[in-house]
Coordinates of C-alpha atoms and ligand atoms in Angstrom, one line a residue:
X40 CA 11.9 9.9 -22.6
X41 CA 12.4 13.0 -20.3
X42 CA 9.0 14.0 -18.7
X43 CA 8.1 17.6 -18.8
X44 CA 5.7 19.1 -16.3
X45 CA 3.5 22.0 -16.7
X46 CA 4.0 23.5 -13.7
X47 CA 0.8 25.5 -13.3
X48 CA -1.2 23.2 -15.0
X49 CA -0.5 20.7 -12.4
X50 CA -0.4 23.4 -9.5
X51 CA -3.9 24.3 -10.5
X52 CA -5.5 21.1 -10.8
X53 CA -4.2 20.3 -7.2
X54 CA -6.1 23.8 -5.8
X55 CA -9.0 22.7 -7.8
X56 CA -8.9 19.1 -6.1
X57 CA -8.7 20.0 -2.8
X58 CA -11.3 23.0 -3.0
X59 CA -13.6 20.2 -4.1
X60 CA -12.6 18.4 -1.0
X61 CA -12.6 21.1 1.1
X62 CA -16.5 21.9 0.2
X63 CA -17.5 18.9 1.1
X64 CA -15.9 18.7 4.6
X65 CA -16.6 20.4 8.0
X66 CA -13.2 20.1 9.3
X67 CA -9.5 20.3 8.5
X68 CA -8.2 16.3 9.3
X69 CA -5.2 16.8 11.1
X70 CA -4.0 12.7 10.5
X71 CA -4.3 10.7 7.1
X72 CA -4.3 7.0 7.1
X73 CA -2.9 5.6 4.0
X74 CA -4.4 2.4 4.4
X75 CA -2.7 -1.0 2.8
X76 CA -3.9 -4.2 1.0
X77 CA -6.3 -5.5 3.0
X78 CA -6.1 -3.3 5.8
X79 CA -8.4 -1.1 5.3
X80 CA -11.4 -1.7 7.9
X81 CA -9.6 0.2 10.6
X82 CA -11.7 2.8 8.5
X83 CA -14.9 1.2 9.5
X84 CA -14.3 3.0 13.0
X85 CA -14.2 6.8 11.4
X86 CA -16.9 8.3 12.8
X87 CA -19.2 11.5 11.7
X88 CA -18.1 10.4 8.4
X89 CA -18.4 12.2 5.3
X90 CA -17.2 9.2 2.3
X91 CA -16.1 11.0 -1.0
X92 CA -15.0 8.4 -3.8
X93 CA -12.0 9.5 -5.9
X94 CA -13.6 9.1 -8.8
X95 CA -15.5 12.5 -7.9
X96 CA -12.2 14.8 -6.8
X97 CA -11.5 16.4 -10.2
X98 CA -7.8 15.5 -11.1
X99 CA -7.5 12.3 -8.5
X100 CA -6.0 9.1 -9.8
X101 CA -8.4 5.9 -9.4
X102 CA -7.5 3.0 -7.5
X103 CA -7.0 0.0 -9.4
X104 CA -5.5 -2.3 -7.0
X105 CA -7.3 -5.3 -5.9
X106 CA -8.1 -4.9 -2.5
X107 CA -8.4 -1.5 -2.5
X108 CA -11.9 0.6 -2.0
X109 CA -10.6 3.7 -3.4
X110 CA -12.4 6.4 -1.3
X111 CA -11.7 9.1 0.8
X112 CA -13.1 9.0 4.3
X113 CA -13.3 11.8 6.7
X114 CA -14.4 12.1 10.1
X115 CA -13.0 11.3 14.2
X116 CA -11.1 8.6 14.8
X117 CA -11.0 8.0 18.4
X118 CA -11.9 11.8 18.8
X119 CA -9.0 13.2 16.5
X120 CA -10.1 14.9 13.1
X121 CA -8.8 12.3 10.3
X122 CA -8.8 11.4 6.9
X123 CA -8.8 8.0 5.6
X124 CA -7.9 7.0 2.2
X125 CA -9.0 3.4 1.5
X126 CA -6.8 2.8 -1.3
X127 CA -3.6 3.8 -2.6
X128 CA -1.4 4.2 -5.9
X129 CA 1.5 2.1 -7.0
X130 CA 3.8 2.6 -9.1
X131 CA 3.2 -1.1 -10.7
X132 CA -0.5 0.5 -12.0
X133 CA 1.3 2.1 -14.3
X134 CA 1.4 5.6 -12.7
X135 CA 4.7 7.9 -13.0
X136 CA 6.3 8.5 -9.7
X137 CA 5.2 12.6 -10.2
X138 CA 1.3 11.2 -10.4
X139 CA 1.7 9.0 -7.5
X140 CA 3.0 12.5 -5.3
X141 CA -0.6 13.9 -6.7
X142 CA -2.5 11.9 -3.3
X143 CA 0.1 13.1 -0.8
X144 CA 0.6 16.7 -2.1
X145 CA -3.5 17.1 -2.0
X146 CA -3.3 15.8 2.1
X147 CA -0.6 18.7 2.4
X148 CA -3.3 21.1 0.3
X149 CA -5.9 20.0 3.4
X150 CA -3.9 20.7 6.3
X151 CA -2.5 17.3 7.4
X152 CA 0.2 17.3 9.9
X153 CA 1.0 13.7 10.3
X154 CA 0.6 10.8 7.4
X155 CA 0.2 7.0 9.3
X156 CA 1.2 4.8 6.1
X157 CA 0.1 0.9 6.2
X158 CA 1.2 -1.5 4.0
X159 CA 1.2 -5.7 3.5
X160 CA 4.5 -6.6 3.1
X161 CA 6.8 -9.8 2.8
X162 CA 9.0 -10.7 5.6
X163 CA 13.0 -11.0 4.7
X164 CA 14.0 -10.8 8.4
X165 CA 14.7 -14.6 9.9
X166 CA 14.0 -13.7 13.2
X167 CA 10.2 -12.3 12.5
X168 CA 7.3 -14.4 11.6
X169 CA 4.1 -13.7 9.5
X170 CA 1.4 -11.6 11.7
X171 CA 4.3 -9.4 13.0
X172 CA 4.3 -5.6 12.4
X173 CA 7.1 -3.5 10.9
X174 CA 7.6 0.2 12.1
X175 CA 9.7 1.5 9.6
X176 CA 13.0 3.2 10.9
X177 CA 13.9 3.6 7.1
X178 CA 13.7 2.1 3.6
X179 CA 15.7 1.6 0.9
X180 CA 14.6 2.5 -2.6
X181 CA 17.4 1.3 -5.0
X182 CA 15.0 2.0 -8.4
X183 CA 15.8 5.3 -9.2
X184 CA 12.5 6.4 -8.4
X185 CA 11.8 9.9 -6.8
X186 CA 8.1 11.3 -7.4
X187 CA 10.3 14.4 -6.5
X188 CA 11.6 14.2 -10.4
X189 CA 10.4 17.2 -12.8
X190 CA 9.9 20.7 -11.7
X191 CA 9.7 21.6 -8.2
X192 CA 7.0 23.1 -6.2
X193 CA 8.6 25.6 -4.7
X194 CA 5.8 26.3 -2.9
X195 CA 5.6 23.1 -1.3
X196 CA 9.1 22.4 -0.4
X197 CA 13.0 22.8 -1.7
X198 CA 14.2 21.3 -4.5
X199 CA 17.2 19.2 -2.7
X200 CA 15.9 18.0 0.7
X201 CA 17.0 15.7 3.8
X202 CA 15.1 12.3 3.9
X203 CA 17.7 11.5 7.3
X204 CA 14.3 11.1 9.5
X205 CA 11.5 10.9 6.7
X206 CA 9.7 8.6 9.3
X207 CA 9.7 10.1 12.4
X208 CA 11.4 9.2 15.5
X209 CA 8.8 10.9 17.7
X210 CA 6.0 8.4 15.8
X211 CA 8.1 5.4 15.7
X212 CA 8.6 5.6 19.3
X213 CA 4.9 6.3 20.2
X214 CA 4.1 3.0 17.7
X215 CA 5.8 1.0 20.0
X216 CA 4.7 2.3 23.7
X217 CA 1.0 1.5 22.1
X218 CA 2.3 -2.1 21.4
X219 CA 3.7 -2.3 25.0
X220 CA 0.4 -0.9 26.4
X221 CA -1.2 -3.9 24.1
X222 CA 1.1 -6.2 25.5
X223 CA 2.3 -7.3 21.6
X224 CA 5.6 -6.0 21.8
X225 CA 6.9 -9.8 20.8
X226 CA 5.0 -8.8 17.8
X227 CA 6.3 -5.6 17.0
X228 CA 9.7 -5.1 15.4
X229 CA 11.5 -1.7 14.0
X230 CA 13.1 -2.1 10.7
X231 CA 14.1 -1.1 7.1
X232 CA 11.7 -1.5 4.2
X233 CA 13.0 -2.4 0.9
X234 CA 10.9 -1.2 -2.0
X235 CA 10.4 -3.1 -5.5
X236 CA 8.4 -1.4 -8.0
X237 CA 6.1 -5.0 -8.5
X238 CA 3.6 -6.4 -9.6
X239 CA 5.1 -9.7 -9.8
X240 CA 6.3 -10.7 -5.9
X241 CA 10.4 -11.0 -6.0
X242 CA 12.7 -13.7 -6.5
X243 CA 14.1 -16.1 -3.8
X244 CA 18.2 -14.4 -5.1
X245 CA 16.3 -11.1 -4.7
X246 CA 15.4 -11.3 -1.1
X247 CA 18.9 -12.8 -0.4
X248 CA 20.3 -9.8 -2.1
X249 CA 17.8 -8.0 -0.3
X250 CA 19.1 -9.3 3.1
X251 CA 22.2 -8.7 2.7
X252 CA 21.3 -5.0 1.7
X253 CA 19.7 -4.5 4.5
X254 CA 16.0 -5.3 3.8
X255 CA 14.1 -6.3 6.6
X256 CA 10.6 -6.0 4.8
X257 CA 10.0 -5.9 1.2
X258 CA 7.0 -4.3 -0.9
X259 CA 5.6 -2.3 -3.7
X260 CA 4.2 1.2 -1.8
X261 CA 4.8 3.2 0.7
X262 CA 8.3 5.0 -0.1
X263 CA 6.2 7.4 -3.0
X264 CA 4.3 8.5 -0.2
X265 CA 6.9 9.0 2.2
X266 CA 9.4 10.8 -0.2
X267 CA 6.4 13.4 -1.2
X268 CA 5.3 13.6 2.4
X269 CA 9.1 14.3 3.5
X270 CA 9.5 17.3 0.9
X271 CA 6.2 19.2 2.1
X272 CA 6.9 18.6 5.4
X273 CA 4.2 16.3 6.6
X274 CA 5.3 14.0 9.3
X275 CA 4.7 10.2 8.5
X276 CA 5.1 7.1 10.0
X277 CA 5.0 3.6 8.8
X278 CA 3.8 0.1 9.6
X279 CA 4.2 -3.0 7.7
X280 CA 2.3 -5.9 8.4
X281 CA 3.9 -8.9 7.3
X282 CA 1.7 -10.9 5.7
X283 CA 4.1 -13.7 4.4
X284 CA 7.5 -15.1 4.5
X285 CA 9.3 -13.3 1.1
X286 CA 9.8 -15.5 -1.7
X287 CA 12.3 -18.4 -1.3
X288 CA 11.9 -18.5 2.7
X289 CA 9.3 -20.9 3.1
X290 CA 7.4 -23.2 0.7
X291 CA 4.9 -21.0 0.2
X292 CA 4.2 -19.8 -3.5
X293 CA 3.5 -16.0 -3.2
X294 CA -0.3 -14.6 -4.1
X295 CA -2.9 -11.8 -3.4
X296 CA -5.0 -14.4 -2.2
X297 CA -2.4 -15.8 0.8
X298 CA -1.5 -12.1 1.5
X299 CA -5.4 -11.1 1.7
X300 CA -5.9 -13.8 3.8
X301 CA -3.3 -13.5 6.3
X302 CA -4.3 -10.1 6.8
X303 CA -7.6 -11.1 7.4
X304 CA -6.3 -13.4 9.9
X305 CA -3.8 -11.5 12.0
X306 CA -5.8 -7.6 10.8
X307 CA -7.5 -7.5 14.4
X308 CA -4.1 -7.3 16.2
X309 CA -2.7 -4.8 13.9
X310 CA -5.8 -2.9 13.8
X311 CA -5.8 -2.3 18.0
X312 CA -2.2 -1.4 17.5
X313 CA -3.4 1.7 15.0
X314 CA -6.1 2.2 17.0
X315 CA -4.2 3.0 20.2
X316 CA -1.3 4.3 18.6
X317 CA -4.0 7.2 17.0
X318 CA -5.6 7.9 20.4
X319 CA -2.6 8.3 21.7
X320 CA -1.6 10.8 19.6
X321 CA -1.2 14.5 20.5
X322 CA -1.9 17.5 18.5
Ligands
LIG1252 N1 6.8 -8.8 -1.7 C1 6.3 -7.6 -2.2 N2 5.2 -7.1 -1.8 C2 4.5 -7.8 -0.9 C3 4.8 -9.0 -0.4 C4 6.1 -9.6 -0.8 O1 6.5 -10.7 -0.4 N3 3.9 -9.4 0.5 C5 2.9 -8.4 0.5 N4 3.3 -7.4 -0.3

């Protein structure tokens, strides 16, 4: 069924969200952290932090995921004004791709300049191993998915735009001098991510086909977030942390459980790697 948008319906409930946000906080948080399954306690470290659940922000989607807190949190992160949202939409809740730009269009609204997206993800690459972190030089998103569809926002960005470098160089590059500095380079890999709209975890012929495609990672968020960040001009970067080998590469059987657990057991590493990688960010 072709989805019609009411342009200033939707326009105005974004103004109304982020005037709510913008009420409650002291500063404009220059970095978002869209934070993945599991990986959210890097958001234990925000400091001078002011927590606003979603469920408060008139208009905001609620997080349904397992896993995932679904607040906002603002405050310093290693001295730099952030935002943290602990939680995040996807598409497999049952949200259209235009609700799921609603998040990353209310960042823009706020004054963010540079989006850090984290996700769990499964491991097609051969060569990598679970624990090891992803930046994302690219994904491929073969579902015909754009939260981009419907009318456009001219406000916001052009109605036909370049996703060449939607994850910037710049970033990818300064991901990987703060694994150096960590000395987990071994651990650190750059490749593409391949999204599948979930919620059941992909065939073994998938990932093969995936592989062959060029699929280095595979998982169920991220590239919403991305696209909508790429058309208002936010700059974002992207980490996978791969939680498990993707279906049909070991004999594992696939589950929230395993991934929630290997998170828990390699999350420290990654977590220093965001860490650093923040403070060494320049505004
Ligand atoms: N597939 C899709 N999403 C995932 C996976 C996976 O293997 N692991 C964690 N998120």
């Amino acid at each position: 069924m072709l989805q019609h948008f009411d342009f200033n319906k939707s326009w105005k409930e974004l103004e109304e969200a982020s005037a709510y946000l913008r009420g409650k906080i002291k500063e404009t948080p220059k970095i978002a952290l869209i934070l993945g399954s599991s990986l959210g306690s890097l958001a234990d470290e925000i400091e001078d932090r002011v927590e606003i659940p979603y469920r408060e922000v008139p208009h905001m989607l609620t997080s349904t995921a397992p896993g995932h807190k679904g607040i906002f949190i603002f405050g310093h992160f290693r001295g730099k004004p952030v935002v943290a949202m602990s939680g995040r939409f996807h598409y497999y809740e049952g949200y259209s791709e235009s609700e799921l730009a609603f998040p990353v269009r209310l960042l823009k609204l706020l004054g963010v300049e540079i989006l850090v997206l984290t996700n769990a993800a499964g491991c097609v690459n051969e060569s990598w191993k679970v624990g090891d972190v992803m930046i994302i030089t690219d994904h491929i998103n073969l579902m015909g998915l754009s939260p981009m569809r419907g009318t456009n926002f001219e406000q916001l960005g052009e109605r036909f735009f370049d996703v060449s470098e939607m994850y910037d160089p710049n970033l990818q590059l300064q991901v990987f001098k703060a694994a150096r500095e960590l000395g987990s380079d071994d651990h650190t890999h750059c490749g593409v991510y391949f999204f599948m709209p979930g919620p059941h975890y992909e065939t073994p012929a998938e990932i093969r086909a995936i592989r062959i495609l060029g699929g280095d990672a595979v998982g169920m968020s991220t590239v919403t977030e991305a696209l909508t960040a790429a058309h208002c001009g936010i700059k974002t970067v992207g980490l996978s942390f791969l939680t498990n080998m993707a279906a049909g590469m070991d004999d594992e059987k696939l589950s929230d459980a395993g991934v929630v657990q290997a998170a828990a057991k390699n999350g420290p590493r990654f977590q220093r790697l965001m860490a650093r990688f923040i403070e060494n960010i320049k505004l």
